[in-house]
PDB file of C-alpha atoms and ligand atoms in Angstrom:
ATOM      1  CA  MET F   1      48.271  73.475  91.388  1.00 59.00           C
ATOM      2  CA  GLN F   2      44.642  72.439  91.912  1.00 60.00           C
ATOM      3  CA  PHE F   3      45.251  69.350  94.023  1.00 67.00           C
ATOM      4  CA  LEU F   4      47.404  71.165  96.577  1.00 67.00           C
ATOM      5  CA  PHE F   5      44.169  72.340  98.173  1.00 62.00           C
ATOM      6  CA  SER F   6      42.941  68.792  98.543  1.00 71.00           C
ATOM      7  CA  LEU F   7      46.327  67.740  99.980  1.00 77.00           C
ATOM      8  CA  ARG F   8      45.955  70.103 102.900  1.00 74.00           C
ATOM      9  CA  SER F   9      42.393  68.994 103.472  1.00 71.00           C
ATOM     10  CA  ARG F  10      43.542  65.367 103.416  1.00 76.00           C
ATOM     11  CA  GLY F  11      45.871  66.027 106.302  1.00 81.00           C
ATOM     12  CA  VAL F  12      49.221  66.505 104.557  1.00 86.00           C
ATOM     13  CA  THR F  13      50.759  69.353 106.545  1.00 88.00           C
ATOM     14  CA  ASN F  14      54.508  68.894 106.158  1.00 93.00           C
ATOM     15  CA  LYS F  15      55.858  72.072 104.506  1.00 94.00           C
ATOM     16  CA  ARG F  16      58.780  70.381 102.759  1.00 96.00           C
ATOM     17  CA  VAL F  17      56.421  67.804 101.251  1.00 96.00           C
ATOM     18  CA  LEU F  18      53.910  70.421 100.116  1.00 94.00           C
ATOM     19  CA  ASN F  19      56.736  72.490  98.588  1.00 94.00           C
ATOM     20  CA  ALA F  20      58.052  69.453  96.732  1.00 96.00           C
ATOM     21  CA  MET F  21      54.546  68.701  95.421  1.00 94.00           C
ATOM     22  CA  GLU F  22      54.287  72.297  94.247  1.00 93.00           C
ATOM     23  CA  ARG F  23      57.597  72.205  92.390  1.00 95.00           C
ATOM     24  CA  VAL F  24      56.926  69.037  90.378  1.00 96.00           C
ATOM     25  CA  ASP F  25      54.538  69.417  87.424  1.00 95.00           C
ATOM     26  CA  ARG F  26      52.510  66.184  87.235  1.00 96.00           C
ATOM     27  CA  GLY F  27      51.511  67.098  83.672  1.00 96.00           C
ATOM     28  CA  LYS F  28      55.047  66.268  82.502  1.00 96.00           C
ATOM     29  CA  TYR F  29      54.684  62.652  83.669  1.00 97.00           C
ATOM     30  CA  ILE F  30      51.472  61.788  81.792  1.00 96.00           C
ATOM     31  CA  ARG F  31      51.197  61.335  78.023  1.00 91.00           C
ATOM     32  CA  GLY F  32      48.296  60.894  75.635  1.00 89.00           C
ATOM     33  CA  THR F  33      44.598  60.473  76.397  1.00 90.00           C
ATOM     34  CA  PHE F  34      44.811  61.310  80.082  1.00 93.00           C
ATOM     35  CA  GLU F  35      47.151  64.298  79.835  1.00 91.00           C
ATOM     36  CA  ASP F  36      44.378  66.808  80.418  1.00 93.00           C
ATOM     37  CA  ARG F  37      43.451  65.132  83.711  1.00 94.00           C
ATOM     38  CA  ALA F  38      46.956  65.459  85.185  1.00 94.00           C
ATOM     39  CA  TYR F  39      45.876  68.006  87.790  1.00 93.00           C
ATOM     40  CA  GLU F  40      43.014  65.971  89.196  1.00 92.00           C
ATOM     41  CA  ASP F  41      43.582  64.112  92.445  1.00 92.00           C
ATOM     42  CA  THR F  42      43.111  60.716  90.839  1.00 93.00           C
ATOM     43  CA  PRO F  43      45.281  57.793  89.686  1.00 95.00           C
ATOM     44  CA  LEU F  44      45.588  57.562  85.878  1.00 96.00           C
ATOM     45  CA  PRO F  45      46.668  54.871  83.385  1.00 95.00           C
ATOM     46  CA  ILE F  46      50.217  55.047  81.992  1.00 95.00           C
ATOM     47  CA  ALA F  47      52.073  52.755  79.539  1.00 94.00           C
ATOM     48  CA  CYS F  48      52.565  49.000  80.131  1.00 94.00           C
ATOM     49  CA  GLY F  49      49.190  48.660  81.894  1.00 92.00           C
ATOM     50  CA  GLN F  50      50.464  50.519  84.980  1.00 94.00           C
ATOM     51  CA  THR F  51      49.174  53.596  86.817  1.00 95.00           C
ATOM     52  CA  ILE F  52      50.500  56.889  88.085  1.00 96.00           C
ATOM     53  CA  SER F  53      49.409  57.164  91.712  1.00 95.00           C
ATOM     54  CA  GLN F  54      46.912  59.638  93.072  1.00 94.00           C
ATOM     55  CA  PRO F  55      48.729  62.850  94.144  1.00 95.00           C
ATOM     56  CA  SER F  56      47.271  62.835  97.657  1.00 93.00           C
ATOM     57  CA  ILE F  57      48.554  59.274  98.161  1.00 95.00           C
ATOM     58  CA  VAL F  58      51.981  60.272  96.795  1.00 96.00           C
ATOM     59  CA  ALA F  59      51.997  63.118  99.332  1.00 96.00           C
ATOM     60  CA  LEU F  60      50.908  60.904 102.240  1.00 96.00           C
ATOM     61  CA  MET F  61      53.529  58.269 101.423  1.00 97.00           C
ATOM     62  CA  THR F  62      56.212  60.932 101.035  1.00 98.00           C
ATOM     63  CA  GLU F  63      55.263  62.473 104.374  1.00 97.00           C
ATOM     64  CA  ALA F  64      55.331  59.062 106.081  1.00 97.00           C
ATOM     65  CA  LEU F  65      58.794  58.395 104.616  1.00 98.00           C
ATOM     66  CA  ASP F  66      60.147  61.488 106.437  1.00 98.00           C
ATOM     67  CA  VAL F  67      62.957  62.028 103.904  1.00 98.00           C
ATOM     68  CA  GLN F  68      65.969  64.021 105.117  1.00 98.00           C
ATOM     69  CA  PRO F  69      68.227  66.131 102.869  1.00 98.00           C
ATOM     70  CA  ARG F  70      71.237  63.757 103.154  1.00 98.00           C
ATOM     71  CA  ASP F  71      69.184  60.605 102.486  1.00 98.00           C
ATOM     72  CA  LYS F  72      69.791  57.966  99.858  1.00 98.00           C
ATOM     73  CA  VAL F  73      66.352  56.704  98.845  1.00 98.00           C
ATOM     74  CA  LEU F  74      65.275  53.606  96.925  1.00 98.00           C
ATOM     75  CA  GLU F  75      61.928  53.534  95.121  1.00 98.00           C
ATOM     76  CA  ILE F  76      60.550  50.263  93.760  1.00 98.00           C
ATOM     77  CA  GLY F  77      58.157  50.966  90.860  1.00 98.00           C
ATOM     78  CA  THR F  78      59.291  53.975  88.791  1.00 98.00           C
ATOM     79  CA  GLY F  79      56.128  53.966  86.669  1.00 98.00           C
ATOM     80  CA  SER F  80      55.763  57.501  85.317  1.00 98.00           C
ATOM     81  CA  GLY F  81      58.637  58.824  87.452  1.00 98.00           C
ATOM     82  CA  TYR F  82      56.361  61.238  89.304  1.00 98.00           C
ATOM     83  CA  GLN F  83      56.918  59.888  92.829  1.00 98.00           C
ATOM     84  CA  ALA F  84      60.680  59.723  92.205  1.00 98.00           C
ATOM     85  CA  ALA F  85      60.643  63.378  91.099  1.00 98.00           C
ATOM     86  CA  ILE F  86      58.932  64.381  94.343  1.00 98.00           C
ATOM     87  CA  LEU F  87      61.498  62.406  96.355  1.00 98.00           C
ATOM     88  CA  SER F  88      64.341  63.998  94.379  1.00 98.00           C
ATOM     89  CA  GLN F  89      63.337  67.397  95.805  1.00 98.00           C
ATOM     90  CA  LEU F  90      63.790  66.124  99.356  1.00 98.00           C
ATOM     91  CA  ALA F  91      66.696  63.671  99.246  1.00 98.00           C
ATOM     92  CA  ARG F  92      70.357  63.688  98.261  1.00 98.00           C
ATOM     93  CA  ARG F  93      69.930  60.861  95.786  1.00 98.00           C
ATOM     94  CA  VAL F  94      67.069  58.677  94.563  1.00 98.00           C
ATOM     95  CA  TYR F  95      67.465  55.249  93.005  1.00 98.00           C
ATOM     96  CA  THR F  96      64.291  54.111  91.284  1.00 98.00           C
ATOM     97  CA  VAL F  97      63.742  50.774  89.553  1.00 98.00           C
ATOM     98  CA  ASP F  98      61.024  49.327  87.355  1.00 98.00           C
ATOM     99  CA  ARG F  99      60.631  45.954  85.646  1.00 97.00           C
ATOM    100  CA  TYR F 100      59.576  47.654  82.381  1.00 97.00           C
ATOM    101  CA  SER F 101      62.402  49.141  80.322  1.00 97.00           C
ATOM    102  CA  ARG F 102      59.967  51.410  78.463  1.00 97.00           C
ATOM    103  CA  LEU F 103      58.819  53.075  81.693  1.00 97.00           C
ATOM    104  CA  VAL F 104      62.404  53.546  82.857  1.00 98.00           C
ATOM    105  CA  ARG F 105      63.431  55.052  79.489  1.00 98.00           C
ATOM    106  CA  GLU F 106      60.479  57.438  79.403  1.00 97.00           C
ATOM    107  CA  ALA F 107      60.951  58.514  83.020  1.00 98.00           C
ATOM    108  CA  ARG F 108      64.667  59.175  82.403  1.00 98.00           C
ATOM    109  CA  ALA F 109      63.758  61.415  79.459  1.00 98.00           C
ATOM    110  CA  VAL F 110      61.423  63.491  81.654  1.00 98.00           C
ATOM    111  CA  PHE F 111      64.013  63.801  84.455  1.00 98.00           C
ATOM    112  CA  GLU F 112      66.516  65.053  81.895  1.00 98.00           C
ATOM    113  CA  ALA F 113      64.059  67.528  80.365  1.00 98.00           C
ATOM    114  CA  GLU F 114      63.196  68.802  83.831  1.00 98.00           C
ATOM    115  CA  ASN F 115      66.880  69.133  84.826  1.00 98.00           C
ATOM    116  CA  ILE F 116      66.552  66.622  87.646  1.00 98.00           C
ATOM    117  CA  THR F 117      70.042  65.208  88.117  1.00 98.00           C
ATOM    118  CA  ASN F 118      69.878  63.255  91.393  1.00 98.00           C
ATOM    119  CA  ILE F 119      67.696  60.351  90.215  1.00 98.00           C
ATOM    120  CA  ILE F 120      69.196  57.125  88.921  1.00 98.00           C
ATOM    121  CA  ALA F 121      66.522  55.083  87.130  1.00 98.00           C
ATOM    122  CA  LEU F 122      67.309  51.425  86.445  1.00 98.00           C
ATOM    123  CA  ILE F 123      65.594  48.409  84.914  1.00 97.00           C
ATOM    124  CA  ALA F 124      65.488  45.765  87.630  1.00 97.00           C
ATOM    125  CA  ASP F 125      63.301  43.416  89.608  1.00 97.00           C
ATOM    126  CA  GLY F 126      62.838  45.546  92.693  1.00 97.00           C
ATOM    127  CA  SER F 127      61.694  42.661  94.860  1.00 96.00           C
ATOM    128  CA  ARG F 128      65.424  41.906  95.192  1.00 96.00           C
ATOM    129  CA  GLY F 129      66.223  45.515  95.978  1.00 97.00           C
ATOM    130  CA  LEU F 130      69.455  47.035  94.754  1.00 98.00           C
ATOM    131  CA  PRO F 131      72.152  45.272  96.795  1.00 97.00           C
ATOM    132  CA  GLU F 132      75.053  47.053  95.098  1.00 97.00           C
ATOM    133  CA  GLN F 133      73.830  50.448  96.382  1.00 98.00           C
ATOM    134  CA  ALA F 134      72.623  49.299  99.821  1.00 98.00           C
ATOM    135  CA  PRO F 135      72.103  50.294 102.561  1.00 98.00           C
ATOM    136  CA  PHE F 136      69.367  52.882 102.014  1.00 98.00           C
ATOM    137  CA  ASP F 137      68.079  55.475 104.470  1.00 98.00           C
ATOM    138  CA  ARG F 138      64.590  55.242 103.030  1.00 98.00           C
ATOM    139  CA  ILE F 139      62.792  52.675 100.839  1.00 98.00           C
ATOM    140  CA  ILE F 140      59.392  53.160  99.224  1.00 98.00           C
ATOM    141  CA  LEU F 141      57.392  50.608  97.246  1.00 98.00           C
ATOM    142  CA  THR F 142      54.675  51.808  94.905  1.00 97.00           C
ATOM    143  CA  ALA F 143      53.459  48.292  94.097  1.00 96.00           C
ATOM    144  CA  ALA F 144      51.760  45.973  96.592  1.00 96.00           C
ATOM    145  CA  SER F 145      53.248  42.777  98.011  1.00 95.00           C
ATOM    146  CA  GLU F 146      51.807  40.259 100.447  1.00 95.00           C
ATOM    147  CA  ASP F 147      54.725  40.811 102.809  1.00 95.00           C
ATOM    148  CA  PRO F 148      57.569  43.304 102.904  1.00 96.00           C
ATOM    149  CA  PRO F 149      60.233  41.628 100.686  1.00 97.00           C
ATOM    150  CA  SER F 150      63.054  40.475 102.985  1.00 97.00           C
ATOM    151  CA  PRO F 151      65.905  41.676 100.699  1.00 98.00           C
ATOM    152  CA  LEU F 152      64.467  45.178 101.057  1.00 98.00           C
ATOM    153  CA  LEU F 153      64.274  44.957 104.841  1.00 98.00           C
ATOM    154  CA  GLU F 154      67.901  43.835 104.808  1.00 98.00           C
ATOM    155  CA  GLN F 155      68.917  46.750 102.583  1.00 98.00           C
ATOM    156  CA  LEU F 156      67.352  49.310 104.941  1.00 98.00           C
ATOM    157  CA  ARG F 157      69.815  51.051 107.261  1.00 98.00           C
ATOM    158  CA  VAL F 158      69.244  50.870 111.026  1.00 98.00           C
ATOM    159  CA  GLY F 159      67.253  54.014 111.788  1.00 98.00           C
ATOM    160  CA  GLY F 160      65.764  53.821 108.302  1.00 98.00           C
ATOM    161  CA  ILE F 161      62.130  53.901 107.215  1.00 98.00           C
ATOM    162  CA  MET F 162      60.286  51.874 104.590  1.00 98.00           C
ATOM    163  CA  VAL F 163      56.769  52.675 103.336  1.00 98.00           C
ATOM    164  CA  LEU F 164      54.816  50.130 101.301  1.00 98.00           C
ATOM    165  CA  PRO F 165      51.360  48.819 100.444  1.00 98.00           C
ATOM    166  CA  VAL F 166      50.876  45.352 101.927  1.00 97.00           C
ATOM    167  CA  GLY F 167      48.183  42.956 100.789  1.00 95.00           C
ATOM    168  CA  GLN F 168      46.840  40.967  97.868  1.00 89.00           C
ATOM    169  CA  SER F 169      46.681  42.687  94.524  1.00 78.00           C
ATOM    170  CA  ASP F 170      42.961  42.512  93.811  1.00 77.00           C
ATOM    171  CA  THR F 171      41.766  43.731  97.196  1.00 84.00           C
ATOM    172  CA  VAL F 172      42.227  46.754  99.373  1.00 90.00           C
ATOM    173  CA  GLN F 173      45.739  46.847 100.803  1.00 96.00           C
ATOM    174  CA  THR F 174      47.175  48.511 103.886  1.00 97.00           C
ATOM    175  CA  LEU F 175      49.804  51.197 103.678  1.00 97.00           C
ATOM    176  CA  VAL F 176      52.481  50.217 106.186  1.00 98.00           C
ATOM    177  CA  LYS F 177      55.404  52.159 107.614  1.00 98.00           C
ATOM    178  CA  VAL F 178      58.301  50.027 108.841  1.00 98.00           C
ATOM    179  CA  VAL F 179      60.933  51.561 111.106  1.00 98.00           C
ATOM    180  CA  LYS F 180      64.181  49.621 111.513  1.00 98.00           C
ATOM    181  CA  THR F 181      65.711  49.986 114.959  1.00 98.00           C
ATOM    182  CA  GLU F 182      68.664  48.380 116.749  1.00 97.00           C
ATOM    183  CA  ASP F 183      66.168  45.950 118.267  1.00 96.00           C
ATOM    184  CA  GLY F 184      64.212  44.991 115.168  1.00 96.00           C
ATOM    185  CA  LEU F 185      61.338  46.250 113.053  1.00 98.00           C
ATOM    186  CA  ASP F 186      58.399  48.414 114.158  1.00 98.00           C
ATOM    187  CA  TYR F 187      55.271  48.274 112.000  1.00 98.00           C
ATOM    188  CA  HIS F 188      52.665  51.039 111.768  1.00 98.00           C
ATOM    189  CA  GLU F 189      49.507  50.694 109.696  1.00 97.00           C
ATOM    190  CA  LEU F 190      48.598  54.002 108.057  1.00 96.00           C
ATOM    191  CA  ARG F 191      45.469  53.600 105.909  1.00 94.00           C
ATOM    192  CA  SER F 192      43.905  51.505 103.176  1.00 95.00           C
ATOM    193  CA  VAL F 193      45.159  51.905  99.616  1.00 95.00           C
ATOM    194  CA  ARG F 194      44.967  50.163  96.259  1.00 93.00           C
ATOM    195  CA  PHE F 195      48.116  49.600  94.185  1.00 94.00           C
ATOM    196  CA  VAL F 196      49.128  47.431  91.244  1.00 93.00           C
ATOM    197  CA  PRO F 197      50.944  44.246  92.346  1.00 94.00           C
ATOM    198  CA  LEU F 198      54.664  43.847  92.828  1.00 96.00           C
ATOM    199  CA  LEU F 199      55.534  41.164  90.252  1.00 94.00           C
ATOM    200  CA  GLU F 200      58.660  39.042  90.098  1.00 90.00           C
ATOM    201  CA  GLY F 201      61.107  39.202  87.209  1.00 90.00           C
ATOM    202  CA  LEU F 202      61.367  41.736  84.391  1.00 91.00           C
ATOM    203  CA  GLY F 203      58.429  42.853  82.219  1.00 88.00           C
ATOM    204  CA  LYS F 204      57.709  40.667  79.170  1.00 80.00           C
ATOM    205  CA  GLU F 205      58.603  43.374  76.686  1.00 70.00           C
ATOM    206  CA  ASN F 206      62.199  43.223  77.955  1.00 56.00           C
ATOM    207  CA  ALA F 207      62.644  39.578  77.001  1.00 43.00           C
TER     208      ALA F 207
HETATM  209  N1  SAH J   1      55.604  55.367  91.428  1.00 78.09           N
HETATM  210  C1  SAH J   1      54.882  55.375  90.177  1.00 78.09           C
HETATM  211  C2  SAH J   1      53.658  54.490  90.215  1.00 78.09           C
HETATM  212  C3  SAH J   1      54.053  53.167  89.786  1.00 78.09           C
HETATM  213  S1  SAH J   1      52.854  51.914  89.496  1.00 78.09           S
HETATM  214  C4  SAH J   1      54.537  56.758  89.718  1.00 78.09           C
HETATM  215  O1  SAH J   1      54.810  57.725  90.449  1.00 78.09           O
HETATM  216  O2  SAH J   1      54.039  56.897  88.603  1.00 78.09           O
HETATM  217  C5  SAH J   1      53.845  50.553  90.045  1.00 78.09           C
HETATM  218  C6  SAH J   1      55.042  50.231  89.216  1.00 78.09           C
HETATM  219  O3  SAH J   1      55.688  49.156  89.861  1.00 78.09           O
HETATM  220  C7  SAH J   1      54.726  49.766  87.803  1.00 78.09           C
HETATM  221  O4  SAH J   1      55.375  50.584  86.879  1.00 78.09           O
HETATM  222  C8  SAH J   1      55.285  48.345  87.760  1.00 78.09           C
HETATM  223  O5  SAH J   1      55.900  48.002  86.530  1.00 78.09           O
HETATM  224  C9  SAH J   1      56.317  48.380  88.869  1.00 78.09           C
HETATM  225  N2  SAH J   1      56.672  47.069  89.425  1.00 78.09           N
HETATM  226  C10 SAH J   1      55.870  46.038  89.785  1.00 78.09           C
HETATM  227  N3  SAH J   1      56.614  45.012  90.236  1.00 78.09           N
HETATM  228  C11 SAH J   1      57.914  45.407  90.182  1.00 78.09           C
HETATM  229  C12 SAH J   1      59.161  44.787  90.522  1.00 78.09           C
HETATM  230  N4  SAH J   1      59.253  43.539  91.012  1.00 78.09           N
HETATM  231  N5  SAH J   1      60.295  45.505  90.322  1.00 78.09           N
HETATM  232  C13 SAH J   1      60.260  46.753  89.822  1.00 78.09           C
HETATM  233  N6  SAH J   1      59.127  47.388  89.489  1.00 78.09           N
HETATM  234  C14 SAH J   1      57.961  46.725  89.674  1.00 78.09           C
END
């Protein structure tokens, strides 16, 4: 796919990540007006006023998450389902949640059509995490918050990794990698990014 070239040039070198990016067809996760731009390395609008992330950012976040084959992963912000599909190639099981039921329904339909069976997509406010399935080996947020939500830090296993954009919604945010150790939390700042905000509660259309 076209953007795989730009991934390598943007410093994504992990073979497992590049293979996963190659196996997932981004075109399946975009509908309507922007369909024909699916293979460009750019974020694009999806339903409910949200966006599918830029492929090179998906790759960088996936690489930073260092997913292992036995891992149970939690993604906050299903959106189109594209990032979850990439993670599903690398992990044992992926839980993904979104506050919009429409996005969750549409993503589930694509996973089914693509024969992806290790993703569980749920409608939920991800700022609370998913306590009933905790702890997780890896947690990824694809919406920005001002601080890492504490329920999510609690639901991360010791030895686990969390990757998230931190900062206010209308400015440039910082992509942060948090490593949970026996002694506490280690923070690493990776680069600047721009994501839609992590909002509390369920989307209005669910009410
Ligand atoms: N990972 C997605 C990109 C998602 S955009 C993809 O690959 O396409 C961010 C998503 O986060 C949006 O769909 C938005 O509805 C969702 N979101 C924002 N706040 C949330 C919250 N508190 N809980 C769950 N999802 C949330």
